[in-house]
Amino acid sequence: HIDASKPVWHQWLSSYMIQRQFDIHDPEILQAIENHTTANTNMTKLDMVIYCADKYDRNRGFDSEPMIKVCNEDIEKGFKDALVDFVNFSKKKNRSIDSSFFEIYKKYVGE
């Protein structure tokens, strides 16, 4: 994990801290925390919920209500949309995307 970009380190640090500070060791909860920034190719519905909650947090400075509504109606569709939104946002901001992301994107969104 040390090779990952620094902005994503918090997903692993958060998992570590929740185990130490709150004595939470449920593997499903820890996995969801560890996947909330980068996702992976084996996302559970809980993983998708936490990923989307992070991406569409109402405090991020944009109107995320339409996306939240989709997630509430169909989390799998909302998750797919979040992946597409991430690519579009990254392109708009001219940010690089880690190559491992595209395997995730291909699995859940398609080509």
mmCIF file of C-alpha atoms in Angstrom:
data_model
loop_
_atom_site.group_PDB
_atom_site.id
_atom_site.type_symbol
_atom_site.label_atom_id
_atom_site.label_comp_id
_atom_site.label_asym_id
_atom_site.label_seq_id
_atom_site.Cartn_x
_atom_site.Cartn_y
_atom_site.Cartn_z
ATOM 1 C CA HIS A 1 0.000 0.000 0.000
ATOM 2 C CA ILE A 2 2.909 2.336 0.534
ATOM 3 C CA ASP A 3 3.208 2.812 -3.238
ATOM 4 C CA ALA A 4 -0.319 4.213 -3.445
ATOM 5 C CA SER A 5 -0.766 7.954 -3.735
ATOM 6 C CA LYS A 6 -0.936 9.690 -0.373
ATOM 7 C CA PRO A 7 -4.580 10.815 -0.711
ATOM 8 C CA VAL A 8 -5.740 7.176 -0.573
ATOM 9 C CA TRP A 9 -3.682 6.154 2.456
ATOM 10 C CA HIS A 10 -6.513 7.233 4.747
ATOM 11 C CA GLN A 11 -8.636 4.253 3.700
ATOM 12 C CA TRP A 12 -6.113 1.878 5.285
ATOM 13 C CA LEU A 13 -5.290 4.156 8.188
ATOM 14 C CA SER A 14 -9.015 4.481 8.905
ATOM 15 C CA SER A 15 -9.353 0.715 9.064
ATOM 16 C CA TYR A 16 -6.403 0.501 11.427
ATOM 17 C CA MET A 17 -7.753 3.281 13.651
ATOM 18 C CA ILE A 18 -11.283 1.894 13.880
ATOM 19 C CA GLN A 19 -9.842 -1.399 15.082
ATOM 20 C CA ARG A 20 -7.665 0.280 17.700
ATOM 21 C CA GLN A 21 -9.938 3.085 18.897
ATOM 22 C CA PHE A 22 -13.352 1.435 18.633
ATOM 23 C CA ASP A 23 -12.427 -2.260 18.879
ATOM 24 C CA ILE A 24 -14.279 -3.032 15.638
ATOM 25 C CA HIS A 25 -12.917 -6.108 13.914
ATOM 26 C CA ASP A 26 -15.789 -7.188 11.674
ATOM 27 C CA PRO A 27 -14.108 -8.096 8.356
ATOM 28 C CA GLU A 28 -17.030 -6.809 6.268
ATOM 29 C CA ILE A 29 -16.926 -3.387 7.927
ATOM 30 C CA LEU A 30 -13.146 -3.187 7.690
ATOM 31 C CA GLN A 31 -13.218 -4.179 4.025
ATOM 32 C CA ALA A 32 -15.805 -1.486 3.260
ATOM 33 C CA ILE A 33 -13.600 1.116 4.942
ATOM 34 C CA GLU A 34 -10.520 -0.125 3.085
ATOM 35 C CA ASN A 35 -12.354 0.099 -0.261
ATOM 36 C CA HIS A 36 -14.073 3.437 0.235
ATOM 37 C CA THR A 37 -11.536 5.447 -1.750
ATOM 38 C CA THR A 38 -10.184 3.178 -4.463
ATOM 39 C CA ALA A 39 -12.825 0.410 -4.658
ATOM 40 C CA ASN A 40 -11.789 -3.042 -5.881
ATOM 41 C CA THR A 41 -13.014 -5.797 -8.160
ATOM 42 C CA ASN A 42 -14.885 -7.644 -5.382
ATOM 43 C CA MET A 43 -17.175 -4.994 -3.974
ATOM 44 C CA THR A 44 -19.963 -6.069 -1.635
ATOM 45 C CA LYS A 45 -23.109 -3.977 -1.358
ATOM 46 C CA LEU A 46 -21.778 -2.568 1.918
ATOM 47 C CA ASP A 47 -18.537 -1.618 0.135
ATOM 48 C CA MET A 48 -20.594 0.148 -2.531
ATOM 49 C CA VAL A 49 -22.647 2.020 0.071
ATOM 50 C CA ILE A 50 -19.563 3.323 1.867
ATOM 51 C CA TYR A 51 -17.806 4.187 -1.419
ATOM 52 C CA CYS A 52 -20.813 6.169 -2.648
ATOM 53 C CA ALA A 53 -21.361 7.824 0.738
ATOM 54 C CA ASP A 54 -17.784 9.097 0.562
ATOM 55 C CA LYS A 55 -18.008 10.299 -3.043
ATOM 56 C CA TYR A 56 -21.437 11.895 -2.679
ATOM 57 C CA ASP A 57 -21.027 13.404 0.781
ATOM 58 C CA ARG A 58 -23.259 16.479 0.937
ATOM 59 C CA ASN A 59 -20.314 18.476 2.311
ATOM 60 C CA ARG A 60 -18.205 18.085 -0.839
ATOM 61 C CA GLY A 61 -19.417 21.344 -2.355
ATOM 62 C CA PHE A 62 -21.708 20.169 -5.150
ATOM 63 C CA ASP A 63 -25.337 19.109 -5.441
ATOM 64 C CA SER A 64 -25.130 15.358 -4.923
ATOM 65 C CA GLU A 65 -28.839 14.852 -4.169
ATOM 66 C CA PRO A 66 -29.654 13.294 -7.577
ATOM 67 C CA MET A 67 -26.800 10.789 -7.151
ATOM 68 C CA ILE A 68 -27.812 10.001 -3.582
ATOM 69 C CA LYS A 69 -31.362 9.344 -4.789
ATOM 70 C CA VAL A 70 -30.074 6.818 -7.348
ATOM 71 C CA CYS A 71 -27.957 5.115 -4.676
ATOM 72 C CA ASN A 72 -30.963 4.879 -2.358
ATOM 73 C CA GLU A 73 -33.030 3.270 -5.114
ATOM 74 C CA ASP A 74 -30.347 0.938 -6.541
ATOM 75 C CA ILE A 75 -26.902 0.880 -4.928
ATOM 76 C CA GLU A 76 -25.351 -1.136 -7.743
ATOM 77 C CA LYS A 77 -26.456 1.450 -10.315
ATOM 78 C CA GLY A 78 -25.379 4.261 -8.000
ATOM 79 C CA PHE A 79 -21.956 2.652 -7.618
ATOM 80 C CA LYS A 80 -21.552 2.292 -11.385
ATOM 81 C CA ASP A 81 -22.543 5.926 -11.799
ATOM 82 C CA ALA A 82 -19.997 6.921 -9.132
ATOM 83 C CA LEU A 83 -17.239 5.179 -11.068
ATOM 84 C CA VAL A 84 -18.254 7.009 -14.249
ATOM 85 C CA ASP A 85 -18.443 10.294 -12.324
ATOM 86 C CA PHE A 86 -14.923 9.694 -10.987
ATOM 87 C CA VAL A 87 -13.514 9.239 -14.495
ATOM 88 C CA ASN A 88 -15.328 12.324 -15.793
ATOM 89 C CA PHE A 89 -14.245 14.425 -12.805
ATOM 90 C CA SER A 90 -10.628 13.262 -13.142
ATOM 91 C CA LYS A 91 -10.554 14.082 -16.848
ATOM 92 C CA LYS A 92 -12.121 17.496 -16.238
ATOM 93 C CA LYS A 93 -9.527 18.281 -13.543
ATOM 94 C CA ASN A 94 -6.731 16.754 -15.634
ATOM 95 C CA ARG A 95 -5.906 14.291 -12.847
ATOM 96 C CA SER A 96 -4.232 10.992 -13.517
ATOM 97 C CA ILE A 97 -6.106 7.802 -12.736
ATOM 98 C CA ASP A 98 -4.285 4.807 -11.328
ATOM 99 C CA SER A 99 -4.171 2.013 -13.906
ATOM 100 C CA SER A 100 -5.654 -0.491 -11.412
ATOM 101 C CA PHE A 101 -8.870 1.548 -11.443
ATOM 102 C CA PHE A 102 -9.627 0.551 -15.011
ATOM 103 C CA GLU A 103 -9.927 -3.126 -14.085
ATOM 104 C CA ILE A 104 -12.556 -2.115 -11.531
ATOM 105 C CA TYR A 105 -14.267 0.165 -14.039
ATOM 106 C CA LYS A 106 -14.343 -2.556 -16.692
ATOM 107 C CA LYS A 107 -15.887 -5.079 -14.286
ATOM 108 C CA TYR A 108 -18.706 -2.835 -13.048
ATOM 109 C CA VAL A 109 -19.300 -0.404 -15.915
ATOM 110 C CA GLY A 110 -17.958 -2.146 -19.009
ATOM 111 C CA GLU A 111 -15.674 -0.860 -21.740
#
